[in-house]
């Protein structure tokens, strides 16, 4: 009596070329008592001789034999996984410098070449880097010159030392940002949750006697109790940067503001950060197995998107405030009525006065442009109406505008190249607010196409090879950083962060670069003197330190604090 017994039930499932769903119906009888239950499951295709899974892999993806992998993996877990998946790996023989304040110690990236018909990829293995070590400068040069690199999951301290904020809890439910992305093709949110097996990067059962928990002012564990790592997908979800070119592929956690898989187009190449627990789960969970293959194939073969376009701002001082807050690398045009013909990308401020003929000529030649809204102190119809009608050159694109008093934002992300990486949290408002929205565009001009997206927050215009994006996103109108958070619009602070990230993401997709793109190559130790200077400025001048990737109005004080995990155990 009262004993629990476990025993296996095994059956031979039919082979399938596609992922299939099934159902097990159970009828159990103990004495005269009968119990019925039902369990849903999924069948994944078996591996073929090339090591890939039938049909779920994109037709354009490479087999493991066509990808040249060079791996730095002192722990060995990533190499073991790659070899079991069918990839041939070449170990990287050099040793990282043991001096944390200096980069280097890796040589030979210039000699990294794939064989005939091969794609080359450098992989930094799981836990390959000490928490205080920077990514090698040689690797930075390699990526900037067109190389491809994946950094697999490292210890949580490594990410905090490299300017990321992280979730204190493991993610057990992860969602695709774009269901059509090659990395998640054939996989959905059911496949990306509750993986079989245990994650091992962090302690599953921490000893709270020897290592007491951080307590909140209410004398309870700051982040709740932690007991067990079963079913996790990512041990270290990273908060998506607000002010950088990082593009998320997967998202999770509070407000979908975190990501276990992001990519950065850097120079001519691409760096991917993965905090997925693939090495712990690939052998037991078929979805983890498939995701691991598709991440590797995507990293090795997806077309690169160089991001080094010279950027010019055709705007005034108000527009420069936004760009300075974003950390965009740009030059300012000499006047408000002339475009720079040599610039591949231009930001056109709300008070610019570009003629319709000049704009269309610029786009016809392949130029790219982002139209920003005006910047009144208050986001109201009375303040915006004269600015839109007199200053914003909506007539150049034939934009129709409409004021919406209770606007909820948007859950509809346009399927444009310029909106890659945007998730529903980036354009959704946490509460209704007043906003201008775009209601129409001009399609009457020859070879000119327009499309309104995101419930009027965005509009896309194409003429010839050129692209223009117009947006009414105006994060600076949602909150005044000079006010205390209990005085005005505190309920829109997260919305402001998301809109800031949305504009940065669109700019990055158009080719803009950011000063904070460099932070990934700099650990806290390597920024010792810079951080010391920031501390002195804060003490002597009252200037807060640079928050790095994130919006500067993040509050640490407990009652007003912005850390969502002080309340909940997710």
CSV table of C-alpha atoms in Angstrom, one decimal, residues 9-196:
chain,number,residue,atom,x,y,z
A,9,UNK,CA,5.9,0.4,-21.8
A,10,UNK,CA,7.6,0.0,-25.2
A,11,UNK,CA,6.2,-0.1,-28.7
A,12,UNK,CA,7.5,0.0,-32.2
A,13,UNK,CA,6.3,3.2,-33.9
A,14,UNK,CA,6.1,3.4,-37.7
A,15,UNK,CA,8.8,5.1,-39.6
A,16,UNK,CA,7.9,8.5,-41.0
A,17,UNK,CA,9.4,11.0,-43.4
A,18,UNK,CA,7.7,13.9,-41.6
A,19,UNK,CA,7.1,14.9,-38.0
A,20,UNK,CA,3.8,13.3,-37.0
A,21,UNK,CA,1.5,13.6,-33.9
A,22,UNK,CA,0.0,10.6,-32.1
A,23,UNK,CA,-2.0,9.8,-29.1
A,24,UNK,CA,-1.8,7.0,-26.5
A,25,UNK,CA,-5.0,6.0,-24.8
A,26,UNK,CA,-4.6,4.2,-21.5
A,27,UNK,CA,-7.2,2.2,-19.6
A,28,UNK,CA,-6.1,0.8,-16.3
A,29,UNK,CA,-8.0,-1.4,-13.8
A,30,UNK,CA,-7.2,-2.0,-10.2
A,31,UNK,CA,-9.8,-4.3,-8.7
A,32,UNK,CA,-13.1,-2.9,-9.8
A,33,UNK,CA,-11.7,0.7,-10.2
A,34,UNK,CA,-11.1,1.8,-13.8
A,35,UNK,CA,-9.0,4.7,-14.9
A,36,UNK,CA,-8.6,6.2,-18.3
A,37,UNK,CA,-6.0,8.7,-19.5
A,38,UNK,CA,-4.7,10.2,-22.7
A,39,UNK,CA,-1.3,11.3,-23.7
A,40,UNK,CA,-0.3,13.2,-26.8
A,41,UNK,CA,3.2,12.7,-28.4
A,42,UNK,CA,5.2,13.5,-31.5
A,43,UNK,CA,7.2,11.3,-33.8
A,44,UNK,CA,10.3,12.7,-35.5
A,45,UNK,CA,11.9,11.2,-38.6
A,46,UNK,CA,14.8,8.9,-38.1
A,47,UNK,CA,18.3,10.0,-39.2
A,48,UNK,CA,19.4,9.1,-42.6
A,49,UNK,CA,22.9,8.0,-43.6
A,50,UNK,CA,24.1,11.6,-44.0
A,51,UNK,CA,23.4,12.3,-40.3
A,52,UNK,CA,20.5,14.7,-41.0
A,53,UNK,CA,16.8,14.2,-40.4
A,54,UNK,CA,14.6,13.7,-43.4
A,55,UNK,CA,12.3,16.5,-44.6
A,56,UNK,CA,12.7,18.7,-41.5
A,57,UNK,CA,16.0,20.1,-42.8
A,58,UNK,CA,15.7,22.9,-45.3
A,59,UNK,CA,16.3,21.7,-48.9
A,60,UNK,CA,19.0,24.3,-49.2
A,61,UNK,CA,20.9,23.3,-46.0
A,62,UNK,CA,24.2,21.4,-46.1
A,63,UNK,CA,24.8,17.9,-44.8
A,64,UNK,CA,27.3,17.5,-42.0
A,65,UNK,CA,30.0,16.3,-44.4
A,66,UNK,CA,29.8,19.6,-46.3
A,67,UNK,CA,30.5,21.8,-43.3
A,68,UNK,CA,34.1,22.3,-42.0
A,69,UNK,CA,34.0,22.8,-38.3
A,70,UNK,CA,37.0,24.1,-36.3
A,71,UNK,CA,36.2,23.8,-32.6
A,72,UNK,CA,37.8,25.2,-29.5
A,73,UNK,CA,36.4,23.0,-26.8
A,74,UNK,CA,38.6,22.3,-23.8
A,75,UNK,CA,35.6,20.7,-21.9
A,76,UNK,CA,34.7,18.4,-24.8
A,77,UNK,CA,30.9,18.4,-24.5
A,78,UNK,CA,30.3,20.3,-27.7
A,79,UNK,CA,32.7,18.2,-29.7
A,80,UNK,CA,31.1,15.0,-28.5
A,81,UNK,CA,27.7,16.3,-29.5
A,82,UNK,CA,28.9,17.4,-33.0
A,83,UNK,CA,30.5,14.1,-33.7
A,84,UNK,CA,27.4,12.2,-32.7
A,85,UNK,CA,25.4,14.4,-35.0
A,86,UNK,CA,27.6,13.4,-37.9
A,87,UNK,CA,29.9,16.4,-38.2
A,88,UNK,CA,33.6,16.1,-38.6
A,89,UNK,CA,35.5,18.5,-36.3
A,90,UNK,CA,39.0,19.9,-36.3
A,91,UNK,CA,40.2,20.9,-32.8
A,92,UNK,CA,41.6,24.3,-32.4
A,93,UNK,CA,45.0,23.7,-30.9
A,94,UNK,CA,45.9,27.2,-29.6
A,95,UNK,CA,45.3,28.2,-25.9
A,96,UNK,CA,43.6,31.4,-24.8
A,97,UNK,CA,45.8,33.7,-22.9
A,98,UNK,CA,45.4,33.1,-19.2
A,99,UNK,CA,45.8,36.8,-18.5
A,100,UNK,CA,42.2,38.2,-18.2
A,101,UNK,CA,43.1,41.8,-18.9
A,102,UNK,CA,44.5,41.0,-22.3
A,103,UNK,CA,43.0,39.4,-25.4
A,104,UNK,CA,44.8,37.2,-27.8
A,105,UNK,CA,46.5,33.8,-27.7
A,106,UNK,CA,44.6,32.5,-30.7
A,107,UNK,CA,46.3,32.4,-34.0
A,108,UNK,CA,45.6,31.2,-37.5
A,109,UNK,CA,42.1,32.5,-38.2
A,110,UNK,CA,43.3,33.9,-41.5
A,111,UNK,CA,44.1,30.3,-42.5
A,112,UNK,CA,40.7,29.0,-41.8
A,113,UNK,CA,39.4,27.7,-45.1
A,114,UNK,CA,36.8,25.1,-46.0
A,115,UNK,CA,37.5,22.4,-48.6
A,116,UNK,CA,35.9,22.3,-52.0
A,117,UNK,CA,32.2,22.7,-51.6
A,118,UNK,CA,32.5,23.1,-47.8
A,119,UNK,CA,31.2,25.9,-45.6
A,120,UNK,CA,33.6,27.0,-42.8
A,121,UNK,CA,32.4,27.6,-39.2
A,122,UNK,CA,34.3,28.3,-36.0
A,123,UNK,CA,32.6,27.0,-32.8
A,124,UNK,CA,33.5,28.0,-29.2
A,125,UNK,CA,32.5,25.1,-27.1
A,126,UNK,CA,30.4,25.0,-24.1
A,127,UNK,CA,32.2,26.5,-21.0
A,128,UNK,CA,35.3,27.1,-23.1
A,129,UNK,CA,35.8,30.6,-21.7
A,130,UNK,CA,36.5,31.6,-18.1
A,131,UNK,CA,34.1,34.2,-16.7
A,132,UNK,CA,36.7,37.0,-16.9
A,133,UNK,CA,38.1,36.1,-20.4
A,134,UNK,CA,37.2,38.1,-23.5
A,135,UNK,CA,36.6,36.8,-26.9
A,136,UNK,CA,39.9,36.7,-28.7
A,137,UNK,CA,40.8,39.8,-30.8
A,138,UNK,CA,41.9,37.4,-33.6
A,139,UNK,CA,38.3,36.1,-33.6
A,140,UNK,CA,37.0,39.6,-33.8
A,141,UNK,CA,39.1,40.3,-36.8
A,142,UNK,CA,38.1,37.0,-38.4
A,143,UNK,CA,34.3,37.7,-38.0
A,144,UNK,CA,34.8,41.3,-39.2
A,145,UNK,CA,36.4,40.0,-42.4
A,146,UNK,CA,33.5,37.7,-43.2
A,147,UNK,CA,33.9,34.7,-40.8
A,148,UNK,CA,31.2,32.7,-39.2
A,149,UNK,CA,31.2,31.8,-35.5
A,150,UNK,CA,29.0,30.3,-32.9
A,151,UNK,CA,29.7,30.7,-29.2
A,152,UNK,CA,27.9,27.9,-27.3
A,153,UNK,CA,26.7,28.4,-23.7
A,154,UNK,CA,29.1,29.6,-21.1
A,155,UNK,CA,28.9,30.1,-17.4
A,156,UNK,CA,26.3,32.8,-16.3
A,157,UNK,CA,29.0,35.0,-15.0
A,158,UNK,CA,30.6,35.3,-18.4
A,159,UNK,CA,27.5,37.0,-19.8
A,160,UNK,CA,27.1,39.4,-16.9
A,161,UNK,CA,30.8,40.3,-17.3
A,162,UNK,CA,30.1,41.0,-20.9
A,163,UNK,CA,27.3,43.6,-20.2
A,164,UNK,CA,24.3,41.3,-20.6
A,165,UNK,CA,21.4,41.1,-18.1
A,166,UNK,CA,20.3,37.5,-17.6
A,167,UNK,CA,17.3,35.7,-16.2
A,168,UNK,CA,18.0,34.1,-12.9
A,169,UNK,CA,15.7,31.2,-13.9
A,170,UNK,CA,16.1,28.5,-16.5
A,171,UNK,CA,13.8,28.7,-19.5
A,172,UNK,CA,11.6,25.7,-20.0
A,173,UNK,CA,9.4,27.3,-22.6
A,174,UNK,CA,11.0,29.0,-25.7
A,175,UNK,CA,9.2,30.5,-28.6
A,176,UNK,CA,10.3,31.2,-32.2
A,177,UNK,CA,10.5,34.9,-33.1
A,178,UNK,CA,9.8,34.0,-36.7
A,179,UNK,CA,8.2,30.6,-37.4
A,180,UNK,CA,9.6,30.6,-40.9
A,181,UNK,CA,13.2,31.1,-39.8
A,182,UNK,CA,15.6,28.4,-41.0
A,183,UNK,CA,16.7,27.6,-37.5
A,184,UNK,CA,13.1,26.8,-36.4
A,185,UNK,CA,11.8,25.4,-39.6
A,186,UNK,CA,9.6,22.3,-38.8
A,187,UNK,CA,9.7,23.1,-35.1
A,188,UNK,CA,7.1,25.0,-33.1
A,189,UNK,CA,6.6,26.1,-29.5
A,190,UNK,CA,5.5,22.6,-28.4
A,191,UNK,CA,8.9,21.2,-29.6
A,192,UNK,CA,10.7,24.1,-27.8
A,193,UNK,CA,9.5,23.3,-24.3
A,194,UNK,CA,10.2,20.8,-21.5
A,195,UNK,CA,13.0,18.9,-23.2
A,196,UNK,CA,13.7,15.4,-21.9
